[in-house]
mmCIF file of C-alpha atoms in Angstrom:
data_model
loop_
_atom_site.group_PDB
_atom_site.id
_atom_site.type_symbol
_atom_site.label_atom_id
_atom_site.label_comp_id
_atom_site.label_asym_id
_atom_site.label_seq_id
_atom_site.Cartn_x
_atom_site.Cartn_y
_atom_site.Cartn_z
ATOM 1 C CA MET A 3 -19.430 -18.805 7.311
ATOM 2 C CA SER A 4 -15.894 -18.214 6.088
ATOM 3 C CA PHE A 5 -13.881 -15.647 7.979
ATOM 4 C CA LEU A 6 -11.480 -14.972 5.129
ATOM 5 C CA THR A 7 -13.612 -14.552 2.029
ATOM 6 C CA LEU A 8 -14.402 -10.892 2.671
ATOM 7 C CA ARG A 9 -12.814 -8.607 0.052
ATOM 8 C CA THR A 10 -15.247 -5.737 -0.191
ATOM 9 C CA ALA A 11 -16.278 -2.767 1.870
ATOM 10 C CA SER A 12 -16.739 -2.746 5.616
ATOM 11 C CA ARG A 13 -19.240 -4.991 7.318
ATOM 12 C CA THR A 14 -20.248 -5.349 10.888
ATOM 13 C CA VAL A 15 -19.271 -8.677 12.396
ATOM 14 C CA PRO A 16 -19.307 -12.181 10.820
ATOM 15 C CA ARG A 17 -17.426 -13.288 7.707
ATOM 16 C CA ALA A 18 -13.873 -12.956 6.925
ATOM 17 C CA PHE A 19 -10.743 -11.728 8.538
ATOM 18 C CA ALA A 20 -7.979 -12.060 6.078
ATOM 19 C CA PRO A 21 -4.236 -11.659 6.039
ATOM 20 C CA LEU A 22 -2.245 -8.894 4.571
ATOM 21 C CA SER A 23 1.422 -8.417 3.840
ATOM 22 C CA ALA A 24 4.038 -7.260 1.453
ATOM 23 C CA ASN A 25 7.675 -7.376 0.619
ATOM 24 C CA LEU A 26 9.066 -3.961 -0.213
ATOM 25 C CA HIS A 27 11.412 -3.523 -3.032
ATOM 26 C CA THR A 28 13.887 -1.062 -4.396
ATOM 27 C CA SER A 29 13.401 2.041 -6.505
ATOM 28 C CA THR A 30 14.734 2.678 -9.977
ATOM 29 C CA SER A 31 17.322 5.397 -10.540
ATOM 30 C CA VAL A 32 16.994 8.156 -13.113
ATOM 31 C CA SER A 33 18.409 7.366 -16.531
ATOM 32 C CA ALA A 34 21.165 9.605 -17.830
ATOM 33 C CA SER A 35 19.211 10.052 -21.059
ATOM 34 C CA ASN A 36 16.397 11.901 -19.310
ATOM 35 C CA LYS A 37 16.297 15.661 -19.165
ATOM 36 C CA VAL A 38 16.644 17.149 -15.698
ATOM 37 C CA THR A 39 15.214 20.602 -15.146
ATOM 38 C CA PRO A 40 14.977 22.822 -12.050
ATOM 39 C CA GLY A 41 11.388 21.658 -11.710
ATOM 40 C CA GLY A 42 12.333 17.981 -11.667
ATOM 41 C CA VAL A 43 12.842 15.103 -14.076
ATOM 42 C CA THR A 44 11.079 15.081 -17.430
ATOM 43 C CA GLY A 45 11.086 12.394 -20.095
ATOM 44 C CA ASP A 46 12.494 12.673 -23.582
ATOM 45 C CA SER A 47 10.293 12.500 -26.639
ATOM 46 C CA ASP A 48 12.417 9.649 -27.957
ATOM 47 C CA PRO A 49 10.352 6.442 -28.378
ATOM 48 C CA GLU A 50 12.872 4.582 -26.220
ATOM 49 C CA THR A 51 12.279 6.915 -23.249
ATOM 50 C CA ASP A 52 8.797 8.290 -23.827
ATOM 51 C CA PRO A 53 6.449 6.633 -21.275
ATOM 52 C CA LYS A 54 3.474 6.971 -23.587
ATOM 53 C CA LYS A 55 5.387 4.890 -26.133
ATOM 54 C CA GLY A 56 6.445 2.300 -23.575
ATOM 55 C CA GLY A 57 10.177 2.973 -23.840
ATOM 56 C CA ASP A 58 12.970 1.670 -21.639
ATOM 57 C CA GLY A 59 13.853 5.036 -20.122
ATOM 58 C CA PHE A 60 12.996 6.201 -16.605
ATOM 59 C CA PHE A 61 9.423 7.148 -17.423
ATOM 60 C CA GLY A 62 8.806 4.368 -19.892
ATOM 61 C CA SER A 63 10.007 1.613 -17.604
ATOM 62 C CA LEU A 64 8.469 2.919 -14.393
ATOM 63 C CA LEU A 65 5.082 3.980 -15.657
ATOM 64 C CA TYR A 66 4.341 1.580 -18.462
ATOM 65 C CA GLY A 67 6.878 -1.148 -17.787
ATOM 66 C CA SER A 68 10.199 -1.890 -19.439
ATOM 67 C CA LYS A 69 10.412 -4.193 -22.455
ATOM 68 C CA ASP A 70 11.784 -6.902 -20.170
ATOM 69 C CA ALA A 71 8.805 -6.516 -17.862
ATOM 70 C CA LYS A 72 6.426 -6.725 -20.802
ATOM 71 C CA ALA A 73 8.149 -9.843 -22.040
ATOM 72 C CA ALA A 74 7.767 -11.366 -18.587
ATOM 73 C CA GLY A 75 4.058 -10.594 -18.642
ATOM 74 C CA LEU A 76 4.209 -8.200 -15.678
ATOM 75 C CA VAL A 77 2.606 -5.412 -17.697
ATOM 76 C CA GLU A 78 0.671 -5.275 -20.922
ATOM 77 C CA PRO A 79 1.481 -3.196 -23.996
ATOM 78 C CA SER A 80 0.110 0.327 -23.677
ATOM 79 C CA ASN A 81 -2.490 -0.241 -26.373
ATOM 80 C CA GLU A 82 -4.295 -2.738 -24.147
ATOM 81 C CA LYS A 83 -5.690 0.155 -22.061
ATOM 82 C CA HIS A 84 -5.846 -1.853 -18.813
ATOM 83 C CA HIS A 85 -5.053 0.748 -16.178
ATOM 84 C CA SER A 86 -4.109 -1.761 -13.487
ATOM 85 C CA LYS A 87 -1.588 -3.356 -15.858
ATOM 86 C CA LEU A 88 -0.182 -0.025 -16.971
ATOM 87 C CA VAL A 89 0.542 1.335 -13.482
ATOM 88 C CA GLY A 90 0.840 -1.793 -11.315
ATOM 89 C CA ARG A 91 3.757 -4.132 -10.691
ATOM 90 C CA GLY A 92 1.550 -7.159 -11.190
ATOM 91 C CA LYS A 93 3.685 -9.668 -9.304
ATOM 92 C CA TYR A 94 1.854 -9.416 -5.981
ATOM 93 C CA VAL A 95 -1.564 -8.457 -4.727
ATOM 94 C CA HIS A 96 -2.062 -7.030 -1.260
ATOM 95 C CA GLU A 97 -4.984 -6.999 1.088
ATOM 96 C CA LYS A 98 -5.541 -3.945 3.244
ATOM 97 C CA ILE A 99 -7.660 -4.868 6.265
ATOM 98 C CA THR A 100 -9.062 -2.216 8.571
ATOM 99 C CA HIS A 101 -10.628 -3.096 11.920
ATOM 100 C CA SER A 102 -12.570 -0.608 14.000
ATOM 101 C CA VAL A 103 -12.055 -1.816 17.561
ATOM 102 C CA ILE A 104 -14.533 -1.283 20.392
ATOM 103 C CA PRO A 105 -12.735 1.245 22.647
ATOM 104 C CA SER A 106 -13.102 -0.828 25.820
ATOM 105 C CA LYS A 107 -11.755 -3.905 23.996
ATOM 106 C CA ARG A 108 -8.439 -2.444 22.790
ATOM 107 C CA GLU A 109 -6.151 -4.523 25.027
ATOM 108 C CA GLU A 110 -8.076 -7.713 24.288
ATOM 109 C CA TYR A 111 -7.885 -6.963 20.581
ATOM 110 C CA LEU A 112 -4.118 -6.418 20.695
ATOM 111 C CA ALA A 113 -3.628 -9.774 22.411
ATOM 112 C CA ALA A 114 -5.948 -11.640 20.021
ATOM 113 C CA ALA A 115 -4.552 -9.996 16.866
ATOM 114 C CA GLU A 116 -0.979 -10.688 17.945
ATOM 115 C CA LYS A 117 -1.735 -14.390 18.335
ATOM 116 C CA TYR A 118 -3.383 -14.549 14.937
ATOM 117 C CA PHE A 119 -0.715 -12.694 12.971
ATOM 118 C CA LYS A 120 2.219 -14.324 14.736
ATOM 119 C CA GLU A 121 0.747 -17.712 13.884
ATOM 120 C CA LEU A 122 0.349 -16.555 10.289
ATOM 121 C CA ILE A 123 3.978 -15.378 10.176
ATOM 122 C CA ASP A 124 5.372 -18.522 11.823
ATOM 123 C CA HIS A 125 3.444 -20.926 9.551
ATOM 124 C CA ASN A 126 3.022 -18.911 6.358
ATOM 125 C CA GLY A 127 4.416 -21.767 4.278
ATOM 126 C CA GLU A 128 1.338 -23.769 5.225
ATOM 127 C CA PHE A 129 -1.004 -20.981 4.085
ATOM 128 C CA GLY A 130 0.006 -20.252 0.505
ATOM 129 C CA ARG A 131 3.173 -18.313 1.387
ATOM 130 C CA VAL A 132 1.226 -15.255 2.494
ATOM 131 C CA LYS A 133 3.372 -12.579 4.144
ATOM 132 C CA LEU A 134 2.478 -9.870 6.638
ATOM 133 C CA THR A 135 3.775 -6.487 5.531
ATOM 134 C CA GLY A 136 2.772 -4.631 8.659
ATOM 135 C CA SER A 137 0.205 -3.948 11.364
ATOM 136 C CA TRP A 138 -0.519 -0.468 12.691
ATOM 137 C CA GLU A 139 -2.773 1.349 15.150
ATOM 138 C CA SER A 140 -4.180 4.761 14.188
ATOM 139 C CA VAL A 141 -3.412 7.501 16.703
ATOM 140 C CA ILE A 142 -4.438 10.550 14.638
ATOM 141 C CA GLY A 143 -7.404 10.251 12.321
ATOM 142 C CA THR A 144 -9.992 7.618 13.131
ATOM 143 C CA VAL A 145 -8.610 6.552 16.490
ATOM 144 C CA GLY A 146 -9.316 2.932 17.356
ATOM 145 C CA GLU A 147 -8.663 1.647 13.849
ATOM 146 C CA PHE A 148 -6.058 -1.021 13.150
ATOM 147 C CA THR A 149 -4.647 -1.526 9.661
ATOM 148 C CA HIS A 150 -3.025 -4.760 8.502
ATOM 149 C CA ILE A 151 -1.502 -5.301 5.056
ATOM 150 C CA LEU A 152 -0.946 -8.813 3.712
ATOM 151 C CA GLU A 153 0.965 -9.763 0.585
ATOM 152 C CA TYR A 154 0.027 -12.667 -1.698
ATOM 153 C CA GLU A 155 1.795 -14.086 -4.735
ATOM 154 C CA GLY A 156 -0.874 -12.899 -7.122
ATOM 155 C CA TYR A 157 -4.563 -13.784 -6.997
ATOM 156 C CA LYS A 158 -3.606 -17.431 -7.178
ATOM 157 C CA GLY A 159 -1.751 -17.023 -3.890
ATOM 158 C CA TYR A 160 -4.710 -15.173 -2.409
ATOM 159 C CA ASP A 161 -7.029 -18.058 -3.289
ATOM 160 C CA GLU A 162 -4.588 -20.664 -1.959
ATOM 161 C CA THR A 163 -4.241 -18.828 1.351
ATOM 162 C CA ASN A 164 -7.980 -18.507 1.830
ATOM 163 C CA ARG A 165 -8.534 -22.185 1.124
ATOM 164 C CA ALA A 166 -5.749 -23.191 3.526
ATOM 165 C CA LEU A 167 -6.984 -20.938 6.321
ATOM 166 C CA LYS A 168 -10.505 -22.289 6.036
ATOM 167 C CA LYS A 169 -9.164 -25.788 6.636
ATOM 168 C CA SER A 170 -7.144 -24.785 9.713
ATOM 169 C CA GLN A 171 -9.182 -25.188 12.888
ATOM 170 C CA GLU A 172 -6.547 -23.302 14.872
ATOM 171 C CA MET A 173 -6.591 -20.270 12.557
ATOM 172 C CA GLN A 174 -10.371 -20.292 12.434
ATOM 173 C CA SER A 175 -10.454 -20.272 16.229
ATOM 174 C CA LEU A 176 -7.968 -17.385 16.410
ATOM 175 C CA GLN A 177 -9.991 -15.419 13.884
ATOM 176 C CA SER A 178 -13.212 -16.044 15.774
ATOM 177 C CA SER A 179 -11.682 -14.627 18.953
ATOM 178 C CA ILE A 180 -11.203 -11.270 17.194
ATOM 179 C CA LEU A 181 -14.759 -10.785 15.921
ATOM 180 C CA PRO A 182 -16.431 -9.826 19.237
ATOM 181 C CA LEU A 183 -13.805 -7.109 19.760
ATOM 182 C CA ILE A 184 -14.503 -5.086 16.587
ATOM 183 C CA SER A 185 -17.453 -2.937 15.571
ATOM 184 C CA SER A 186 -16.753 -2.951 11.815
ATOM 185 C CA ARG A 187 -14.130 -3.888 9.270
ATOM 186 C CA GLN A 188 -13.124 -3.214 5.698
ATOM 187 C CA HIS A 189 -11.207 -5.469 3.324
ATOM 188 C CA GLN A 190 -9.688 -4.073 0.161
ATOM 189 C CA ILE A 191 -7.553 -5.725 -2.507
ATOM 190 C CA VAL A 192 -4.833 -3.333 -3.689
ATOM 191 C CA SER A 193 -1.848 -3.431 -6.045
ATOM 192 C CA GLU A 194 1.553 -1.778 -5.799
ATOM 193 C CA PHE A 195 2.390 1.026 -8.192
ATOM 194 C CA SER A 196 5.091 -0.097 -10.603
ATOM 195 C CA PHE A 197 7.321 2.838 -9.658
ATOM 196 C CA TRP A 198 6.979 2.349 -5.911
ATOM 197 C CA PRO A 199 7.530 -1.237 -4.697
ATOM 198 C CA SER A 200 6.885 -1.791 -1.008
ATOM 199 C CA SER A 201 9.691 -1.621 1.517
ATOM 200 C CA PRO A 202 10.952 -4.955 2.855
ATOM 201 C CA PRO A 203 10.460 -5.831 6.535
ATOM 202 C CA HIS A 204 12.868 -3.805 8.643
ATOM 203 C CA ASP A 205 13.417 -2.236 12.044
ATOM 204 C CA SER A 206 14.111 1.462 11.572
ATOM 205 C CA GLY A 207 15.647 1.842 14.999
ATOM 206 C CA PHE A 208 13.291 4.748 15.676
ATOM 207 C CA PRO A 209 11.867 4.827 19.242
ATOM 208 C CA ASP A 210 8.931 2.378 19.262
ATOM 209 C CA GLY A 211 9.189 2.187 15.478
ATOM 210 C CA GLY A 212 8.495 5.865 14.954
ATOM 211 C CA ILE A 213 5.333 6.952 13.176
ATOM 212 C CA PHE A 214 3.807 6.032 9.826
ATOM 213 C CA GLU A 215 1.647 8.381 7.810
ATOM 214 C CA MET A 216 -0.881 6.845 5.439
ATOM 215 C CA ARG A 217 -2.318 9.318 2.974
ATOM 216 C CA THR A 218 -5.484 8.199 1.198
ATOM 217 C CA TYR A 219 -6.920 9.795 -1.931
ATOM 218 C CA GLN A 220 -10.353 9.088 -3.377
ATOM 219 C CA LEU A 221 -9.825 9.800 -7.073
ATOM 220 C CA GLN A 222 -12.298 10.849 -9.696
ATOM 221 C CA PRO A 223 -13.232 7.734 -11.709
ATOM 222 C CA GLY A 224 -10.971 7.321 -14.717
ATOM 223 C CA LYS A 225 -8.168 9.545 -13.373
ATOM 224 C CA LEU A 226 -5.763 6.891 -12.075
ATOM 225 C CA LEU A 227 -3.273 7.198 -14.955
ATOM 226 C CA ASP A 228 -3.253 10.993 -14.734
ATOM 227 C CA TRP A 229 -2.692 10.858 -10.974
ATOM 228 C CA GLU A 230 0.058 8.266 -11.288
ATOM 229 C CA TYR A 231 1.919 10.235 -13.942
ATOM 230 C CA ALA A 232 1.894 13.463 -11.912
ATOM 231 C CA TRP A 233 2.651 11.806 -8.585
ATOM 232 C CA ARG A 234 5.504 9.699 -9.936
ATOM 233 C CA ARG A 235 7.365 12.814 -11.079
ATOM 234 C CA GLY A 236 6.872 14.538 -7.738
ATOM 235 C CA LEU A 237 8.031 11.491 -5.830
ATOM 236 C CA GLU A 238 11.610 12.180 -6.891
ATOM 237 C CA ALA A 239 11.474 15.450 -4.930
ATOM 238 C CA ARG A 240 10.131 13.769 -1.791
ATOM 239 C CA LYS A 241 12.682 10.947 -1.962
ATOM 240 C CA ARG A 242 15.478 13.467 -1.511
ATOM 241 C CA PHE A 243 14.394 13.819 2.109
ATOM 242 C CA VAL A 244 12.506 10.661 3.080
ATOM 243 C CA GLN A 245 12.151 7.144 1.654
ATOM 244 C CA PRO A 246 8.609 5.961 0.915
ATOM 245 C CA VAL A 247 7.315 2.761 2.497
ATOM 246 C CA GLY A 248 4.748 1.800 -0.114
ATOM 247 C CA ALA A 249 2.009 2.968 -2.463
ATOM 248 C CA PHE A 250 -1.094 1.084 -3.572
ATOM 249 C CA PHE A 251 -4.200 1.546 -5.707
ATOM 250 C CA SER A 252 -7.442 -0.321 -5.093
ATOM 251 C CA GLN A 253 -8.742 -3.098 -7.309
ATOM 252 C CA VAL A 254 -11.498 -4.751 -5.250
ATOM 253 C CA GLY A 255 -13.532 -3.120 -2.493
ATOM 254 C CA GLN A 256 -13.605 0.687 -2.427
ATOM 255 C CA LEU A 257 -12.515 1.570 -5.968
ATOM 256 C CA HIS A 258 -10.620 4.601 -7.329
ATOM 257 C CA GLU A 259 -8.670 4.864 -4.091
ATOM 258 C CA VAL A 260 -4.926 5.387 -3.637
ATOM 259 C CA HIS A 261 -2.857 4.917 -0.465
ATOM 260 C CA HIS A 262 0.754 5.852 0.119
ATOM 261 C CA ILE A 263 2.709 5.341 3.325
ATOM 262 C CA TRP A 264 5.721 7.198 4.765
ATOM 263 C CA GLN A 265 7.765 6.565 7.918
ATOM 264 C CA TYR A 266 9.299 9.193 10.214
ATOM 265 C CA PRO A 267 10.962 9.037 13.630
ATOM 266 C CA ASP A 268 8.451 11.562 15.041
ATOM 267 C CA MET A 269 5.970 14.304 14.141
ATOM 268 C CA GLU A 270 8.594 17.065 14.319
ATOM 269 C CA THR A 271 10.725 15.291 11.713
ATOM 270 C CA ARG A 272 7.632 14.797 9.549
ATOM 271 C CA LYS A 273 6.981 18.547 9.573
ATOM 272 C CA HIS A 274 10.601 19.405 8.756
ATOM 273 C CA THR A 275 10.736 16.844 5.948
ATOM 274 C CA ARG A 276 7.545 18.083 4.346
ATOM 275 C CA ASP A 277 8.783 21.682 4.550
ATOM 276 C CA GLN A 278 11.954 20.624 2.709
ATOM 277 C CA ALA A 279 9.943 18.970 -0.051
ATOM 278 C CA TRP A 280 7.967 22.165 -0.611
ATOM 279 C CA SER A 281 11.237 23.930 -1.401
ATOM 280 C CA VAL A 282 11.535 21.807 -4.566
ATOM 281 C CA GLY A 283 9.533 23.193 -7.455
ATOM 282 C CA SER A 284 8.477 19.836 -8.849
ATOM 283 C CA TRP A 285 6.745 18.921 -5.569
ATOM 284 C CA SER A 286 4.493 21.990 -5.548
ATOM 285 C CA ASP A 287 3.662 21.317 -9.203
ATOM 286 C CA THR A 288 2.730 17.734 -8.319
ATOM 287 C CA VAL A 289 0.418 18.850 -5.515
ATOM 288 C CA GLN A 290 -1.358 21.313 -7.791
ATOM 289 C CA GLU A 291 -1.887 18.647 -10.450
ATOM 290 C CA THR A 292 -3.000 15.807 -8.176
ATOM 291 C CA VAL A 293 -5.414 17.895 -6.102
ATOM 292 C CA LYS A 294 -7.476 18.470 -9.246
ATOM 293 C CA LEU A 295 -7.876 14.707 -9.690
ATOM 294 C CA ALA A 296 -9.017 13.828 -6.151
ATOM 295 C CA GLN A 297 -12.497 13.939 -4.681
ATOM 296 C CA SER A 298 -11.262 13.672 -1.091
ATOM 297 C CA MET A 299 -8.022 13.251 0.866
ATOM 298 C CA LYS A 300 -7.211 11.829 4.284
ATOM 299 C CA SER A 301 -4.064 11.688 6.398
ATOM 300 C CA THR A 302 -3.776 9.076 9.161
ATOM 301 C CA ILE A 303 -0.906 8.854 11.632
ATOM 302 C CA MET A 304 -0.237 5.283 12.750
ATOM 303 C CA VAL A 305 2.168 3.501 15.083
ATOM 304 C CA PRO A 306 3.362 -0.069 14.439
ATOM 305 C CA CYS A 307 2.068 -2.927 16.534
ATOM 306 C CA SER A 308 4.653 -4.941 18.484
ATOM 307 C CA TRP A 309 4.533 -7.858 16.019
ATOM 308 C CA SER A 310 4.690 -5.759 12.841
ATOM 309 C CA PRO A 311 7.533 -6.815 10.476
ATOM 310 C CA LEU A 312 7.754 -3.184 9.417
ATOM 311 C CA LYS A 313 8.605 -0.768 12.223
#
């Protein structure tokens, strides 16, 4: 059986263990043509800046894609109604892999996973140019879970990587050494939001890489565009105090799910930063709007593994 073909919800034991990674990219600044109010940034009604009309302004380009992006095929015209095209960057796909590790096997798992992912990093050119975004261990939330995010150059890259890994006896052996150490796993294909490209690999300089918070929202079916529109506006308030690491929405596996990740030096800084954001009116408005669209919410505090490119 193939270890890497698993893309759907969690399974216990056999089948795939796949890579995950992502390059993180820069944010777009606010256009001078947009109106700025005490509550935050709002778009003009002008067709060139109105996001619902696919303009080139801040909202048009970030939510629905600039005209250049449309010409490049990264997003579709708004009348196509494909939600993933409207809100996603489209250039990459990512795989979020979650392993639930048997408590007594934690140290063995760390050693086995490090060998696997380091081999993937060192020889990624042989495996479809897959990149590891990061690897983390949960310390608050479901303790004993490890999250790995891999980045592929579109679905074509995902397919190329899986075919290459199946042919590698060494990678198959490294994958097989991990299976006895986990009780369950979940694979999910996700896409980046167009307004929030992932952060590139970096060392923050925080002690042990600091902490990462992954917030997960299970949305009501059909509410992705509404959530994205509200959250994108509120993000400007949060970015005044902390830079986001990445944000993704699911496409295969558990559907209607959104993840966004933040990095802090410690829990005290996290609390202070969140308190600052609440002082901005647009952030409280965003929370009120997005809560109505979610069926459930989860916050997980993670620490980076020693081999993680992002720490």
